[in-house]
mmCIF file with all atom_site columns, C-alpha atoms in Angstrom:
data_model
loop_
_atom_site.group_PDB
_atom_site.id
_atom_site.type_symbol
_atom_site.label_atom_id
_atom_site.label_alt_id
_atom_site.label_comp_id
_atom_site.label_asym_id
_atom_site.label_entity_id
_atom_site.label_seq_id
_atom_site.pdbx_PDB_ins_code
_atom_site.Cartn_x
_atom_site.Cartn_y
_atom_site.Cartn_z
_atom_site.occupancy
_atom_site.B_iso_or_equiv
_atom_site.pdbx_formal_charge
_atom_site.auth_seq_id
_atom_site.auth_comp_id
_atom_site.auth_asym_id
_atom_site.auth_atom_id
_atom_site.pdbx_PDB_model_num
ATOM 1   C CA . MET A 1 1   ? -14.726 15.340  0.195   1.00 43.00 ? 1108 MET A CA 1
ATOM 2   C CA . LEU A 1 2   ? -13.232 13.610  -2.819  1.00 46.00 ? 1109 LEU A CA 1
ATOM 3   C CA . SER A 1 3   ? -14.434 10.134  -3.694  1.00 46.00 ? 1110 SER A CA 1
ATOM 4   C CA . ALA A 1 4   ? -11.943 7.587   -5.009  1.00 46.00 ? 1111 ALA A CA 1
ATOM 5   C CA . THR A 1 5   ? -14.377 6.219   -7.542  1.00 48.00 ? 1112 THR A CA 1
ATOM 6   C CA . LYS A 1 6   ? -16.469 9.208   -8.598  1.00 55.00 ? 1113 LYS A CA 1
ATOM 7   C CA . ASP A 1 7   ? -14.597 12.489  -8.488  1.00 61.00 ? 1114 ASP A CA 1
ATOM 8   C CA . VAL A 1 8   ? -10.995 11.683  -9.384  1.00 64.00 ? 1115 VAL A CA 1
ATOM 9   C CA . PRO A 1 9   ? -9.618  9.252   -11.996 1.00 71.00 ? 1116 PRO A CA 1
ATOM 10  C CA . SER A 1 10  ? -7.414  6.508   -10.538 1.00 78.00 ? 1117 SER A CA 1
ATOM 11  C CA . GLU A 1 11  ? -4.353  7.833   -12.394 1.00 86.00 ? 1118 GLU A CA 1
ATOM 12  C CA . ALA A 1 12  ? -4.710  11.129  -10.527 1.00 88.00 ? 1119 ALA A CA 1
ATOM 13  C CA . TRP A 1 13  ? -4.689  9.305   -7.184  1.00 90.00 ? 1120 TRP A CA 1
ATOM 14  C CA . ILE A 1 14  ? -1.409  7.654   -8.178  1.00 93.00 ? 1121 ILE A CA 1
ATOM 15  C CA . VAL A 1 15  ? 0.130   11.075  -8.832  1.00 93.00 ? 1122 VAL A CA 1
ATOM 16  C CA . LEU A 1 16  ? -1.149  12.313  -5.461  1.00 94.00 ? 1123 LEU A CA 1
ATOM 17  C CA . LEU A 1 17  ? 0.837   9.578   -3.685  1.00 95.00 ? 1124 LEU A CA 1
ATOM 18  C CA . ASP A 1 18  ? 3.848   11.886  -4.185  1.00 95.00 ? 1125 ASP A CA 1
ATOM 19  C CA . ASP A 1 19  ? 2.134   14.970  -2.777  1.00 95.00 ? 1126 ASP A CA 1
ATOM 20  C CA . GLU A 1 20  ? 3.669   16.824  0.158   1.00 94.00 ? 1127 GLU A CA 1
ATOM 21  C CA . GLU A 1 21  ? 0.336   17.155  1.978   1.00 95.00 ? 1128 GLU A CA 1
ATOM 22  C CA . PRO A 1 22  ? -0.108  14.081  4.223   1.00 95.00 ? 1129 PRO A CA 1
ATOM 23  C CA . ASP A 1 23  ? -3.918  14.267  4.160   1.00 94.00 ? 1130 ASP A CA 1
ATOM 24  C CA . LEU A 1 24  ? -3.957  14.116  0.358   1.00 93.00 ? 1131 LEU A CA 1
ATOM 25  C CA . VAL A 1 25  ? -1.468  11.256  0.391   1.00 95.00 ? 1132 VAL A CA 1
ATOM 26  C CA . ARG A 1 26  ? -3.624  9.418   2.928   1.00 94.00 ? 1133 ARG A CA 1
ATOM 27  C CA . ARG A 1 27  ? -6.690  9.761   0.692   1.00 93.00 ? 1134 ARG A CA 1
ATOM 28  C CA . ALA A 1 28  ? -4.666  8.670   -2.328  1.00 94.00 ? 1135 ALA A CA 1
ATOM 29  C CA . ILE A 1 29  ? -3.427  5.581   -0.470  1.00 94.00 ? 1136 ILE A CA 1
ATOM 30  C CA . LEU A 1 30  ? -6.995  4.616   0.370   1.00 91.00 ? 1137 LEU A CA 1
ATOM 31  C CA . ALA A 1 31  ? -8.106  5.183   -3.213  1.00 90.00 ? 1138 ALA A CA 1
ATOM 32  C CA . VAL A 1 32  ? -5.409  3.023   -4.785  1.00 90.00 ? 1139 VAL A CA 1
ATOM 33  C CA . GLY A 1 33  ? -5.969  0.321   -2.176  1.00 84.00 ? 1140 GLY A CA 1
ATOM 34  C CA . VAL A 1 34  ? -9.655  0.173   -3.050  1.00 84.00 ? 1141 VAL A CA 1
ATOM 35  C CA . SER A 1 35  ? -9.123  0.530   -6.810  1.00 86.00 ? 1142 SER A CA 1
ATOM 36  C CA . PRO A 1 36  ? -5.687  -1.057  -7.355  1.00 86.00 ? 1143 PRO A CA 1
ATOM 37  C CA . LYS A 1 37  ? -3.378  -0.117  -10.197 1.00 89.00 ? 1144 LYS A CA 1
ATOM 38  C CA . ALA A 1 38  ? 0.064   -1.681  -10.696 1.00 91.00 ? 1145 ALA A CA 1
ATOM 39  C CA . ALA A 1 39  ? 1.563   1.777   -11.267 1.00 93.00 ? 1146 ALA A CA 1
ATOM 40  C CA . ALA A 1 40  ? 0.882   2.611   -7.615  1.00 95.00 ? 1147 ALA A CA 1
ATOM 41  C CA . VAL A 1 41  ? 2.978   -0.262  -6.213  1.00 96.00 ? 1148 VAL A CA 1
ATOM 42  C CA . PRO A 1 42  ? 6.424   1.422   -6.409  1.00 96.00 ? 1149 PRO A CA 1
ATOM 43  C CA . LYS A 1 43  ? 5.043   4.561   -4.770  1.00 96.00 ? 1150 LYS A CA 1
ATOM 44  C CA . LEU A 1 44  ? 3.376   2.546   -2.018  1.00 97.00 ? 1151 LEU A CA 1
ATOM 45  C CA . ILE A 1 45  ? 6.646   0.677   -1.428  1.00 97.00 ? 1152 ILE A CA 1
ATOM 46  C CA . LYS A 1 46  ? 8.381   4.030   -1.025  1.00 97.00 ? 1153 LYS A CA 1
ATOM 47  C CA . LEU A 1 47  ? 5.718   5.167   1.445   1.00 97.00 ? 1154 LEU A CA 1
ATOM 48  C CA . ALA A 1 48  ? 5.970   1.865   3.351   1.00 96.00 ? 1155 ALA A CA 1
ATOM 49  C CA . ASN A 1 49  ? 9.671   2.579   3.872   1.00 94.00 ? 1156 ASN A CA 1
ATOM 50  C CA . GLY A 1 50  ? 9.057   6.233   4.711   1.00 93.00 ? 1157 GLY A CA 1
ATOM 51  C CA . GLU A 1 51  ? 9.601   8.050   7.970   1.00 91.00 ? 1158 GLU A CA 1
ATOM 52  C CA . LEU A 1 52  ? 5.982   9.123   8.486   1.00 93.00 ? 1159 LEU A CA 1
ATOM 53  C CA . ARG A 1 53  ? 4.708   6.090   10.377  1.00 92.00 ? 1160 ARG A CA 1
ATOM 54  C CA . ALA A 1 54  ? 1.007   6.742   9.752   1.00 93.00 ? 1161 ALA A CA 1
ATOM 55  C CA . LEU A 1 55  ? 1.548   6.946   5.994   1.00 95.00 ? 1162 LEU A CA 1
ATOM 56  C CA . ALA A 1 56  ? 3.866   3.923   6.081   1.00 96.00 ? 1163 ALA A CA 1
ATOM 57  C CA . TRP A 1 57  ? 1.206   1.888   7.867   1.00 96.00 ? 1164 TRP A CA 1
ATOM 58  C CA . GLU A 1 58  ? -1.459  2.951   5.404   1.00 96.00 ? 1165 GLU A CA 1
ATOM 59  C CA . GLY A 1 59  ? 0.852   2.225   2.462   1.00 96.00 ? 1166 GLY A CA 1
ATOM 60  C CA . ILE A 1 60  ? 1.529   -1.262  3.808   1.00 97.00 ? 1167 ILE A CA 1
ATOM 61  C CA . THR A 1 61  ? -2.184  -1.871  4.312   1.00 96.00 ? 1168 THR A CA 1
ATOM 62  C CA . ALA A 1 62  ? -2.973  -0.683  0.784   1.00 95.00 ? 1169 ALA A CA 1
ATOM 63  C CA . LEU A 1 63  ? -0.353  -3.056  -0.630  1.00 96.00 ? 1170 LEU A CA 1
ATOM 64  C CA . GLY A 1 64  ? -2.106  -5.891  1.170   1.00 96.00 ? 1171 GLY A CA 1
ATOM 65  C CA . MET A 1 65  ? -5.438  -4.798  -0.305  1.00 94.00 ? 1172 MET A CA 1
ATOM 66  C CA . MET A 1 66  ? -3.995  -4.886  -3.827  1.00 94.00 ? 1173 MET A CA 1
ATOM 67  C CA . GLY A 1 67  ? -3.505  -8.642  -3.803  1.00 93.00 ? 1174 GLY A CA 1
ATOM 68  C CA . ALA A 1 68  ? -1.370  -10.181 -6.551  1.00 95.00 ? 1175 ALA A CA 1
ATOM 69  C CA . LEU A 1 69  ? -0.713  -6.772  -8.129  1.00 95.00 ? 1176 LEU A CA 1
ATOM 70  C CA . ALA A 1 70  ? 1.490   -6.015  -5.131  1.00 96.00 ? 1177 ALA A CA 1
ATOM 71  C CA . GLU A 1 71  ? 3.791   -8.995  -5.726  1.00 96.00 ? 1178 GLU A CA 1
ATOM 72  C CA . PRO A 1 72  ? 6.767   -6.636  -6.374  1.00 97.00 ? 1179 PRO A CA 1
ATOM 73  C CA . ALA A 1 73  ? 6.391   -5.435  -2.764  1.00 97.00 ? 1180 ALA A CA 1
ATOM 74  C CA . ILE A 1 74  ? 6.996   -8.850  -1.207  1.00 97.00 ? 1181 ILE A CA 1
ATOM 75  C CA . SER A 1 75  ? 10.717  -8.378  -0.520  1.00 97.00 ? 1182 SER A CA 1
ATOM 76  C CA . THR A 1 76  ? 10.137  -4.961  1.058   1.00 96.00 ? 1183 THR A CA 1
ATOM 77  C CA . LEU A 1 77  ? 7.315   -6.307  3.211   1.00 97.00 ? 1184 LEU A CA 1
ATOM 78  C CA . GLU A 1 78  ? 9.448   -9.286  4.261   1.00 97.00 ? 1185 GLU A CA 1
ATOM 79  C CA . GLN A 1 79  ? 12.194  -6.913  5.372   1.00 96.00 ? 1186 GLN A CA 1
ATOM 80  C CA . LEU A 1 80  ? 9.724   -4.767  7.306   1.00 96.00 ? 1187 LEU A CA 1
ATOM 81  C CA . ALA A 1 81  ? 8.209   -7.864  8.920   1.00 95.00 ? 1188 ALA A CA 1
ATOM 82  C CA . LYS A 1 82  ? 11.629  -9.137  10.052  1.00 93.00 ? 1189 LYS A CA 1
ATOM 83  C CA . ASN A 1 83  ? 13.716  -6.048  10.728  1.00 86.00 ? 1190 ASN A CA 1
ATOM 84  C CA . GLU A 1 84  ? 11.355  -3.293  11.795  1.00 77.00 ? 1191 GLU A CA 1
ATOM 85  C CA . LYS A 1 85  ? 11.517  -2.438  15.491  1.00 87.00 ? 1192 LYS A CA 1
ATOM 86  C CA . ASP A 1 86  ? 8.016   -0.961  15.509  1.00 88.00 ? 1193 ASP A CA 1
ATOM 87  C CA . LYS A 1 87  ? 5.549   -3.758  16.299  1.00 93.00 ? 1194 LYS A CA 1
ATOM 88  C CA . GLY A 1 88  ? 2.698   -2.007  14.483  1.00 93.00 ? 1195 GLY A CA 1
ATOM 89  C CA . THR A 1 89  ? 4.708   -1.890  11.287  1.00 94.00 ? 1196 THR A CA 1
ATOM 90  C CA . THR A 1 90  ? 5.761   -5.518  11.705  1.00 95.00 ? 1197 THR A CA 1
ATOM 91  C CA . ALA A 1 91  ? 2.170   -6.655  12.222  1.00 96.00 ? 1198 ALA A CA 1
ATOM 92  C CA . ARG A 1 92  ? 0.911   -4.717  9.213   1.00 96.00 ? 1199 ARG A CA 1
ATOM 93  C CA . ALA A 1 93  ? 3.731   -6.027  7.008   1.00 97.00 ? 1200 ALA A CA 1
ATOM 94  C CA . LYS A 1 94  ? 2.968   -9.627  8.019   1.00 97.00 ? 1201 LYS A CA 1
ATOM 95  C CA . ALA A 1 95  ? -0.744  -9.144  7.352   1.00 97.00 ? 1202 ALA A CA 1
ATOM 96  C CA . ALA A 1 96  ? -0.066  -7.560  3.944   1.00 97.00 ? 1203 ALA A CA 1
ATOM 97  C CA . LEU A 1 97  ? 2.309   -10.384 3.022   1.00 97.00 ? 1204 LEU A CA 1
ATOM 98  C CA . ALA A 1 98  ? -0.271  -12.998 3.933   1.00 97.00 ? 1205 ALA A CA 1
ATOM 99  C CA . SER A 1 99  ? -2.918  -11.237 1.866   1.00 97.00 ? 1206 SER A CA 1
ATOM 100 C CA . ILE A 1 100 ? -0.660  -10.885 -1.174  1.00 97.00 ? 1207 ILE A CA 1
ATOM 101 C CA . GLU A 1 101 ? 0.529   -14.482 -0.950  1.00 96.00 ? 1208 GLU A CA 1
ATOM 102 C CA . ARG A 1 102 ? -3.058  -15.773 -0.708  1.00 96.00 ? 1209 ARG A CA 1
ATOM 103 C CA . ALA A 1 103 ? -4.024  -13.723 -3.762  1.00 95.00 ? 1210 ALA A CA 1
ATOM 104 C CA . ILE A 1 104 ? -1.058  -15.058 -5.724  1.00 95.00 ? 1211 ILE A CA 1
ATOM 105 C CA . GLU A 1 105 ? -1.952  -18.618 -4.727  1.00 94.00 ? 1212 GLU A CA 1
ATOM 106 C CA . ARG A 1 106 ? -5.584  -18.121 -5.791  1.00 92.00 ? 1213 ARG A CA 1
ATOM 107 C CA . LYS A 1 107 ? -4.445  -16.628 -9.078  1.00 87.00 ? 1214 LYS A CA 1
ATOM 108 C CA . SER A 1 108 ? -2.158  -19.584 -9.819  1.00 87.00 ? 1215 SER A CA 1
ATOM 109 C CA . LYS A 1 109 ? -4.953  -22.078 -9.001  1.00 84.00 ? 1216 LYS A CA 1
ATOM 110 C CA . ASP A 1 110 ? -7.393  -20.235 -11.248 1.00 83.00 ? 1217 ASP A CA 1
ATOM 111 C CA . GLY A 1 111 ? -4.892  -20.395 -14.072 1.00 65.00 ? 1218 GLY A CA 1
#
């Protein structure tokens, strides 16, 4: 099994977010959530809006794990939290928003 920190550079995980194989995408989502890079945010936003619910949920969760780096995802997450009919998606979007907003607040207090 590939390790996010040992076997594959973080840039490679970002590329794998576009892969057609859901299992690879799932591993890439986890990797960029644990080792955040701003370049992953647009791809995670795309996944969050995607039709594969499991990948959307994981993308939303990873955005929440990225903290202030995921600030560009706020409007997408707000839309998902308000307009999504799926309660699991709504709950994950709200949790990710709260996490990102807390990280932004901490960052602004720390200067």
